[in-house]
Structure formats: C-alpha cells, structure tokens
Short mmCIF file of C-alpha atoms in Angstrom, two decimals:
data_model
loop_
_atom_site.label_atom_id
_atom_site.label_comp_id
_atom_site.label_asym_id
_atom_site.label_seq_id
_atom_site.Cartn_x
_atom_site.Cartn_y
_atom_site.Cartn_z
CA UNK A 1 -88.33 38.02 84.88
CA UNK A 2 -87.51 34.47 85.92
CA UNK A 3 -83.92 33.68 86.86
CA UNK A 4 -82.43 30.24 87.48
CA UNK A 5 -79.77 29.63 90.13
CA UNK A 6 -79.62 25.93 89.28
CA UNK A 7 -81.53 22.74 89.99
CA UNK A 8 -80.82 19.04 89.62
CA UNK A 9 -83.41 17.23 87.51
CA UNK A 10 -82.54 13.54 87.57
CA UNK A 11 -79.23 13.31 85.65
CA UNK A 12 -79.28 16.92 84.41
CA UNK A 13 -78.31 20.09 86.29
CA UNK A 14 -79.54 23.38 84.89
CA UNK A 15 -76.62 25.41 86.25
CA UNK A 16 -73.71 23.47 87.74
CA UNK A 17 -71.46 26.56 87.89
CA UNK A 18 -72.79 29.43 90.00
CA UNK A 19 -70.61 32.55 89.69
CA UNK A 20 -71.79 35.49 91.80
CA UNK A 21 -69.98 38.01 89.60
CA UNK A 22 -72.02 36.73 86.66
CA UNK A 23 -75.19 36.88 88.75
CA UNK A 24 -74.45 40.50 89.66
CA UNK A 25 -74.05 41.42 85.98
CA UNK A 26 -77.23 39.55 85.07
CA UNK A 27 -79.26 41.39 87.70
CA UNK A 28 -77.91 44.71 86.47
CA UNK A 29 -79.08 43.80 82.95
CA UNK A 30 -82.50 42.67 84.18
CA UNK A 31 -83.02 45.93 86.05
CA UNK A 32 -81.23 48.35 83.74
CA UNK A 33 -81.65 46.97 80.23
CA UNK A 34 -84.93 45.08 80.56
CA UNK A 35 -86.54 47.63 82.92
CA UNK A 36 -87.86 44.90 85.22
CA UNK A 37 -89.05 45.81 88.69
CA UNK A 38 -89.07 42.27 90.09
CA UNK A 39 -87.23 39.02 89.52
CA UNK A 40 -88.40 35.54 90.45
CA UNK A 41 -85.28 33.66 91.54
CA UNK A 42 -85.60 29.87 91.46
CA UNK A 43 -83.40 26.92 92.29
CA UNK A 44 -83.08 23.93 94.57
CA UNK A 45 -80.40 25.52 96.80
CA UNK A 46 -81.91 28.23 99.04
CA UNK A 47 -78.43 29.59 99.77
CA UNK A 48 -77.91 30.29 96.07
CA UNK A 49 -81.29 31.99 95.93
CA UNK A 50 -80.33 34.13 98.92
CA UNK A 51 -77.04 35.13 97.28
CA UNK A 52 -78.74 36.00 93.99
CA UNK A 53 -81.50 37.80 95.88
CA UNK A 54 -78.97 40.08 97.52
CA UNK A 55 -77.57 41.05 94.11
CA UNK A 56 -81.09 41.56 92.76
CA UNK A 57 -82.09 43.81 95.65
CA UNK A 58 -78.87 45.79 95.25
CA UNK A 59 -79.85 46.35 91.61
CA UNK A 60 -83.19 47.75 92.74
CA UNK A 61 -85.35 44.69 92.08
CA UNK A 62 -88.07 43.19 94.22
CA UNK A 63 -87.34 39.51 94.84
CA UNK A 64 -89.68 36.57 94.50
CA UNK A 65 -87.77 33.98 96.51
CA UNK A 66 -88.66 30.70 94.81
CA UNK A 67 -87.20 27.47 96.21
CA UNK A 68 -87.70 24.57 93.80
CA UNK A 69 -88.16 21.23 95.55
CA UNK A 70 -87.71 18.31 93.16
CA UNK A 71 -88.76 14.73 93.79
CA UNK A 72 -89.32 15.31 97.51
CA UNK A 73 -92.09 13.64 99.49
CA UNK A 74 -94.55 15.46 101.73
CA UNK A 75 -92.46 15.31 104.93
CA UNK A 76 -89.32 16.40 103.10
CA UNK A 77 -91.22 19.28 101.50
CA UNK A 78 -92.20 20.83 104.81
CA UNK A 79 -88.64 20.73 106.15
CA UNK A 80 -87.14 22.02 102.90
CA UNK A 81 -89.56 24.93 102.50
CA UNK A 82 -89.22 25.87 106.17
CA UNK A 83 -85.48 26.23 105.69
CA UNK A 84 -86.09 28.36 102.62
CA UNK A 85 -88.49 30.58 104.58
CA UNK A 86 -85.74 31.30 107.12
CA UNK A 87 -83.42 32.51 104.36
CA UNK A 88 -86.15 34.53 102.68
CA UNK A 89 -86.84 36.30 105.97
CA UNK A 90 -83.13 37.05 106.34
CA UNK A 91 -83.18 38.74 102.93
CA UNK A 92 -86.41 40.58 103.73
CA UNK A 93 -84.85 42.09 106.84
CA UNK A 94 -81.73 43.15 104.93
CA UNK A 95 -83.36 45.08 102.11
CA UNK A 96 -85.95 47.77 101.50
CA UNK A 97 -87.11 45.92 98.37
CA UNK A 98 -90.13 43.65 98.72
CA UNK A 99 -89.40 39.95 99.16
CA UNK A 100 -92.21 37.55 98.26
CA UNK A 101 -91.82 33.89 99.25
CA UNK A 102 -93.00 31.41 96.61
CA UNK A 103 -93.65 28.13 98.43
CA UNK A 104 -92.83 25.69 95.66
CA UNK A 105 -93.70 25.19 92.02
CA UNK A 106 -96.15 22.75 90.42
CA UNK A 107 -95.41 20.30 93.21
CA UNK A 108 -97.96 17.70 92.07
CA UNK A 109 -95.74 17.24 89.02
CA UNK A 110 -92.25 17.93 90.36
CA UNK A 111 -92.58 16.22 93.75
CA UNK A 112 -93.40 12.61 94.51
CA UNK A 113 -96.41 11.09 96.19
CA UNK A 114 -99.13 13.18 94.56
CA UNK A 115 -99.40 12.00 90.93
CA UNK A 116 -98.77 8.38 89.91
CA UNK A 117 -95.54 7.84 87.99
CA UNK A 118 -91.82 7.39 88.55
CA UNK A 119 -89.93 10.67 88.47
CA UNK A 120 -90.79 13.65 86.32
CA UNK A 121 -91.09 11.62 83.08
CA UNK A 122 -93.53 9.18 84.65
CA UNK A 123 -95.68 11.86 86.24
CA UNK A 124 -95.69 13.91 83.04
CA UNK A 125 -96.82 10.84 81.11
CA UNK A 126 -99.67 10.31 83.56
CA UNK A 127 -100.77 13.93 83.39
CA UNK A 128 -100.66 14.19 79.59
CA UNK A 129 -102.32 10.84 78.83
CA UNK A 130 -105.95 11.54 77.79
CA UNK A 131 -106.95 8.18 79.27
CA UNK A 132 -106.05 9.49 82.74
CA UNK A 133 -108.83 12.04 82.55
CA UNK A 134 -111.35 10.06 80.53
CA UNK A 135 -112.82 7.90 83.31
CA UNK A 136 -113.61 8.19 87.00
CA UNK A 137 -111.22 5.31 87.63
CA UNK A 138 -108.43 7.22 85.93
CA UNK A 139 -109.17 10.49 87.70
CA UNK A 140 -109.56 9.06 91.21
CA UNK A 141 -105.82 8.64 92.00
CA UNK A 142 -105.15 12.16 90.75
CA UNK A 143 -107.91 13.72 92.80
CA UNK A 144 -106.69 11.91 95.90
CA UNK A 145 -103.17 13.12 95.16
CA UNK A 146 -104.35 16.69 94.71
CA UNK A 147 -105.99 16.51 98.15
CA UNK A 148 -102.72 15.25 99.67
CA UNK A 149 -100.97 18.16 98.02
CA UNK A 150 -103.42 20.64 99.54
CA UNK A 151 -102.97 19.09 102.97
CA UNK A 152 -99.18 19.35 102.63
CA UNK A 153 -99.51 22.92 101.45
CA UNK A 154 -101.46 23.83 104.58
CA UNK A 155 -98.55 22.53 106.65
CA UNK A 156 -95.93 24.42 104.68
CA UNK A 157 -97.86 27.69 104.81
CA UNK A 158 -98.40 27.42 108.56
CA UNK A 159 -94.70 26.72 109.10
CA UNK A 160 -93.60 29.54 106.78
CA UNK A 161 -95.88 32.11 108.42
CA UNK A 162 -94.06 31.55 111.71
CA UNK A 163 -90.74 32.46 110.11
CA UNK A 164 -91.45 34.83 107.23
CA UNK A 165 -93.11 38.21 107.57
CA UNK A 166 -93.74 39.03 103.91
CA UNK A 167 -96.31 37.96 101.35
CA UNK A 168 -96.68 34.31 100.39
CA UNK A 169 -97.70 32.66 97.14
CA UNK A 170 -97.28 29.40 95.23
CA UNK A 171 -96.40 28.89 91.54
CA UNK A 172 -99.28 26.65 90.53
CA UNK A 173 -99.87 24.53 87.48
CA UNK A 174 -103.14 25.22 85.69
CA UNK A 175 -104.38 21.71 86.57
CA UNK A 176 -103.75 22.08 90.32
CA UNK A 177 -106.46 22.68 92.90
CA UNK A 178 -105.02 25.20 95.36
CA UNK A 179 -106.68 26.62 98.47
CA UNK A 180 -105.83 30.23 97.70
CA UNK A 181 -107.40 31.61 100.87
CA UNK A 182 -104.14 30.90 102.74
CA UNK A 183 -101.97 32.86 100.29
CA UNK A 184 -101.60 36.59 99.67
CA UNK A 185 -101.18 36.33 95.89
CA UNK A 186 -102.67 33.91 93.36
CA UNK A 187 -99.89 32.75 91.01
CA UNK A 188 -100.08 30.46 87.99
CA UNK A 189 -97.53 29.18 85.49
CA UNK A 190 -99.55 30.01 82.38
CA UNK A 191 -98.03 28.76 79.14
CA UNK A 192 -100.27 29.20 76.13
CA UNK A 193 -100.10 26.40 73.56
CA UNK A 194 -102.22 25.08 70.72
CA UNK A 195 -104.25 23.00 73.16
CA UNK A 196 -105.43 25.86 75.39
CA UNK A 197 -105.17 28.90 73.10
CA UNK A 198 -108.92 29.23 72.55
CA UNK A 199 -109.70 29.33 76.29
CA UNK A 200 -106.46 30.86 77.58
CA UNK A 201 -107.82 34.31 78.44
CA UNK A 202 -110.94 32.86 80.01
CA UNK A 203 -108.89 30.56 82.25
CA UNK A 204 -106.75 33.47 83.45
CA UNK A 205 -109.84 35.57 84.11
CA UNK A 206 -111.27 32.85 86.34
CA UNK A 207 -108.47 33.28 88.89
CA UNK A 208 -109.92 36.65 89.93
CA UNK A 209 -112.70 34.80 91.75
CA UNK A 210 -110.33 34.18 94.66
CA UNK A 211 -110.18 37.87 95.53
CA UNK A 212 -106.39 38.12 95.44
CA UNK A 213 -103.95 39.82 93.03
CA UNK A 214 -103.29 37.40 90.15
CA UNK A 215 -99.74 37.03 88.83
CA UNK A 216 -98.43 34.88 85.98
CA UNK A 217 -95.27 33.36 87.46
CA UNK A 218 -94.18 31.78 84.17
CA UNK A 219 -94.90 32.34 80.50
CA UNK A 220 -92.68 32.03 77.47
CA UNK A 221 -91.69 29.88 74.54
CA UNK A 222 -88.56 28.42 72.97
CA UNK A 223 -86.54 29.69 70.03
CA UNK A 224 -87.67 27.66 67.01
CA UNK A 225 -90.44 27.87 64.48
CA UNK A 226 -93.59 26.35 65.97
CA UNK A 227 -92.39 26.57 69.59
CA UNK A 228 -95.30 28.81 70.58
CA UNK A 229 -97.73 25.97 69.86
CA UNK A 230 -95.82 23.74 72.28
CA UNK A 231 -95.75 26.23 75.15
CA UNK A 232 -94.38 24.70 78.33
CA UNK A 233 -93.29 21.51 76.55
CA UNK A 234 -91.19 23.25 73.93
CA UNK A 235 -87.96 22.10 75.55
CA UNK A 236 -88.79 18.42 74.92
CA UNK A 237 -87.33 18.54 71.40
CA UNK A 238 -83.88 17.80 72.88
CA UNK A 239 -83.03 14.13 72.29
CA UNK A 240 -81.46 11.74 74.78
CA UNK A 241 -78.02 12.35 73.25
CA UNK A 242 -78.47 16.13 73.71
CA UNK A 243 -79.01 17.04 70.07
CA UNK A 244 -81.66 18.95 68.12
CA UNK A 245 -83.44 17.07 65.31
CA UNK A 246 -82.84 18.55 61.87
CA UNK A 247 -86.49 19.41 61.26
CA UNK A 248 -86.46 22.23 63.86
CA UNK A 249 -85.55 25.66 62.51
CA UNK A 250 -84.14 28.46 64.65
CA UNK A 251 -86.62 31.34 64.79
CA UNK A 252 -86.01 34.05 67.38
CA UNK A 253 -89.05 36.03 66.23
CA UNK A 254 -91.24 33.24 67.64
CA UNK A 255 -90.51 34.50 71.14
CA UNK A 256 -91.19 38.12 70.20
CA UNK A 257 -94.65 37.39 68.80
CA UNK A 258 -95.51 35.23 71.83
CA UNK A 259 -94.38 38.00 74.18
CA UNK A 260 -96.53 40.67 72.54
CA UNK A 261 -99.60 38.48 72.21
CA UNK A 262 -99.55 37.35 75.83
CA UNK A 263 -98.69 40.75 77.22
CA UNK A 264 -101.85 42.05 75.56
CA UNK A 265 -103.87 39.24 77.17
CA UNK A 266 -102.40 39.98 80.61
CA UNK A 267 -103.25 43.66 80.24
CA UNK A 268 -106.81 42.92 79.14
CA UNK A 269 -107.40 40.39 81.92
CA UNK A 270 -106.06 42.56 84.72
CA UNK A 271 -103.03 40.50 85.73
CA UNK A 272 -101.11 42.16 88.56
CA UNK A 273 -97.81 41.07 87.03
CA UNK A 274 -96.08 38.51 84.85
CA UNK A 275 -92.65 36.87 84.75
CA UNK A 276 -91.16 35.78 81.43
CA UNK A 277 -89.56 32.36 81.63
CA UNK A 278 -86.64 32.83 81.57
CA UNK A 279 -83.60 35.12 81.44
CA UNK A 280 -81.22 32.36 80.33
CA UNK A 281 -81.05 28.63 79.75
CA UNK A 282 -77.58 28.30 81.23
CA UNK A 283 -76.95 24.71 80.15
CA UNK A 284 -78.41 25.13 76.65
CA UNK A 285 -75.56 26.77 74.71
CA UNK A 286 -75.99 28.49 71.37
CA UNK A 287 -73.81 26.97 68.63
CA UNK A 288 -74.78 28.77 65.41
CA UNK A 289 -72.34 26.78 63.27
CA UNK A 290 -73.54 23.42 64.59
CA UNK A 291 -77.35 23.23 64.25
CA UNK A 292 -77.56 19.71 65.68
CA UNK A 293 -75.97 20.97 68.91
CA UNK A 294 -77.53 24.44 68.99
CA UNK A 295 -79.37 23.67 72.21
CA UNK A 296 -80.50 27.28 72.51
CA UNK A 297 -83.37 26.33 70.21
CA UNK A 298 -84.84 24.52 73.22
CA UNK A 299 -84.20 27.45 75.55
CA UNK A 300 -86.83 29.89 76.77
CA UNK A 301 -84.08 32.40 77.52
CA UNK A 302 -84.06 36.00 76.37
CA UNK A 303 -80.32 35.61 75.99
CA UNK A 304 -78.35 32.94 74.15
CA UNK A 305 -75.59 31.36 76.21
CA UNK A 306 -72.22 31.02 74.51
CA UNK A 307 -70.15 27.89 75.19
CA UNK A 308 -67.63 30.12 77.01
CA UNK A 309 -70.28 31.12 79.57
CA UNK A 310 -71.02 34.57 78.23
CA UNK A 311 -74.31 35.52 76.64
CA UNK A 312 -75.78 37.45 73.73
CA UNK A 313 -79.20 39.13 73.67
CA UNK A 314 -81.82 37.55 71.43
CA UNK A 315 -84.56 39.43 69.60
CA UNK A 316 -86.90 38.90 72.55
CA UNK A 317 -84.43 40.62 74.88
CA UNK A 318 -84.72 43.80 72.83
CA UNK A 319 -88.49 43.35 72.57
CA UNK A 320 -88.86 43.18 76.35
CA UNK A 321 -86.62 46.23 76.77
CA UNK A 322 -88.72 48.20 74.28
CA UNK A 323 -92.04 47.00 75.68
CA UNK A 324 -91.31 47.99 79.26
CA UNK A 325 -88.92 50.86 78.70
CA UNK A 326 -91.62 53.47 79.17
CA UNK A 327 -93.71 51.83 81.88
CA UNK A 328 -93.33 49.75 85.04
CA UNK A 329 -92.15 46.27 84.08
CA UNK A 330 -94.34 43.30 84.82
#
C-alpha cells in the first residue's frame, strides 16, 4: 500500500496537515483491515516519513522509505537523498521490520535538468507529445537527459550505501533507462491504461531480465467511469479552479475491477510484490452532495476523505481486504 505524508507540487500541497494520531490510525487500518505486510511511505519531508515509518513498524508493517524529491537539480538530489538515507537507517536500526530505501521516484519527470520543459507540466507535455519520439532530433535531448539521470543515480546510490544498511531500490517510470545492477530490487510504477493495455503483461515480464526481484511500486486508478483507461493520468480531470467537469460520473467499481485484473497479471508474471496507489488522496475531499466539487473522483485512494478530515472506505477498500485476507498481502 502506498501512503502519502505530503509533498508540495508547485502551488498545491498534497497534505498540508500532518497529524501523527491520524497516521497511527491509518497504519493500523492498513495492517489490520487491509492485511498489508508492507507500506511504501512517500513525501518530500524525510522527517515526516520517519515519523510515519515508526507508526507503520509498530503496526507490524515493513516500510519502504520513499523520499520524493520534486523539481530538484542533480546536485540537490544527491544531498537530499543522502539526508533521507540517514533517517531511513535510523528507522532500520530501531525496528525488527524490514526497511527498504527507495531512492526517488520517476526523477526524469519530477526533477529538473533531465527532460526539457518547465516544471512538471512542461516535462509532462514533452514526454506525452508523439512528436518528441518521432524523430532522432526529438529523441536526442531525452536520451542525453536519461544518461544524466543515470549518472546522478550512480552518485546517490554510492552515497546511500555508505549510510544505509538495508536494501535499495528506485521507483522508476516505464520510460526510464535504469542501471538496475546497482539496486537490490527492480521497481516500476506500472499504471495500465488504454495505450499500453495490449502489451502491459509483456512489459512487466521483461523486467525479470535484470535478475532481481521485481516489484510494482505503484498501480491504481481513480474513482470515475473510464478512469481505468487513463491510468496514471486519471487525476488530470481536475480543472484549474479545482472542480470536476459534469461529464465525469462517480464509479467506485472502476477501482475494484482494475484491482482484480492487475492482481491477476502480477500473479501470472511473478511480481515479488505490488503497492496500490494509494491509501488516501488527503486533499481531494469527497462531497457527495456537490458533484462539481467531489474531488474524490480524481483520487486513487481506497478511502474517501471527508471535508472534516475523517475518511470512509470505498468499494476498493473492501475488495483489497477480501483479496488479501487469506494470504500474504502484496
């Protein structure tokens, strides 16, 4: 299960209020109700991750300590991830649960200096424009950026190994070219959508060639009809004024079907584990009487956040609990 401790994305923060009592209750639900054995804890503040990790370990969960650097350059990345490694090692020494350090997430997209474009919107536009990939001239800047990313990754891994004694991985995007020989686990954020559905299983299978355990660090879909076809871009239906267009219909069963279909793929393809994205979209409240402001439609969460800060389980919450209730959770 993925769990967000908060991150600032331009002018939006995914969790401005961080209440440790709420975190403790959430971890108890993830372990007890959802039958998870591990939680991937993400955020841009390593101290928040450490605090949440302590509650997770106390609940009996292994912790994937996942600092999320946003819009940092190469030099900043090394310093930031080194600091996170120190905190991850502190947690590892405190608990008998396994702590895995995830050294960043899709950094060619979320960090600067690797893919052309200003901020996340600009880099996303570059990556999703077919013209970028159509010619050698269009691909050249990307390939050079991917090489810079690999060079930076070598630095961060070397620095982290000096400080952290557990297993290392990286939450990669499917487009990224990662030197997996330096990591202990191969991890990929693997959202299925209408564009990759036909080759999805084959692409996952290919990761076994690196000779490491393969884990899906993110999969999931939002809570409206048709969200499964949009995969990792399902959240983009939210408009600039934070409303939901009228043509999107709430459909909690969308998540349930997606869960069951992908779990079957992961089982067939020998994935060592998978993390649903995510437990909650903390800044996407559910307003059932106000469809235009029912931002939970754009949430990947298994729970719907109420405006008062509490939450209610969605259909997918119960589906996960039933799916993993009789077996080790992925």
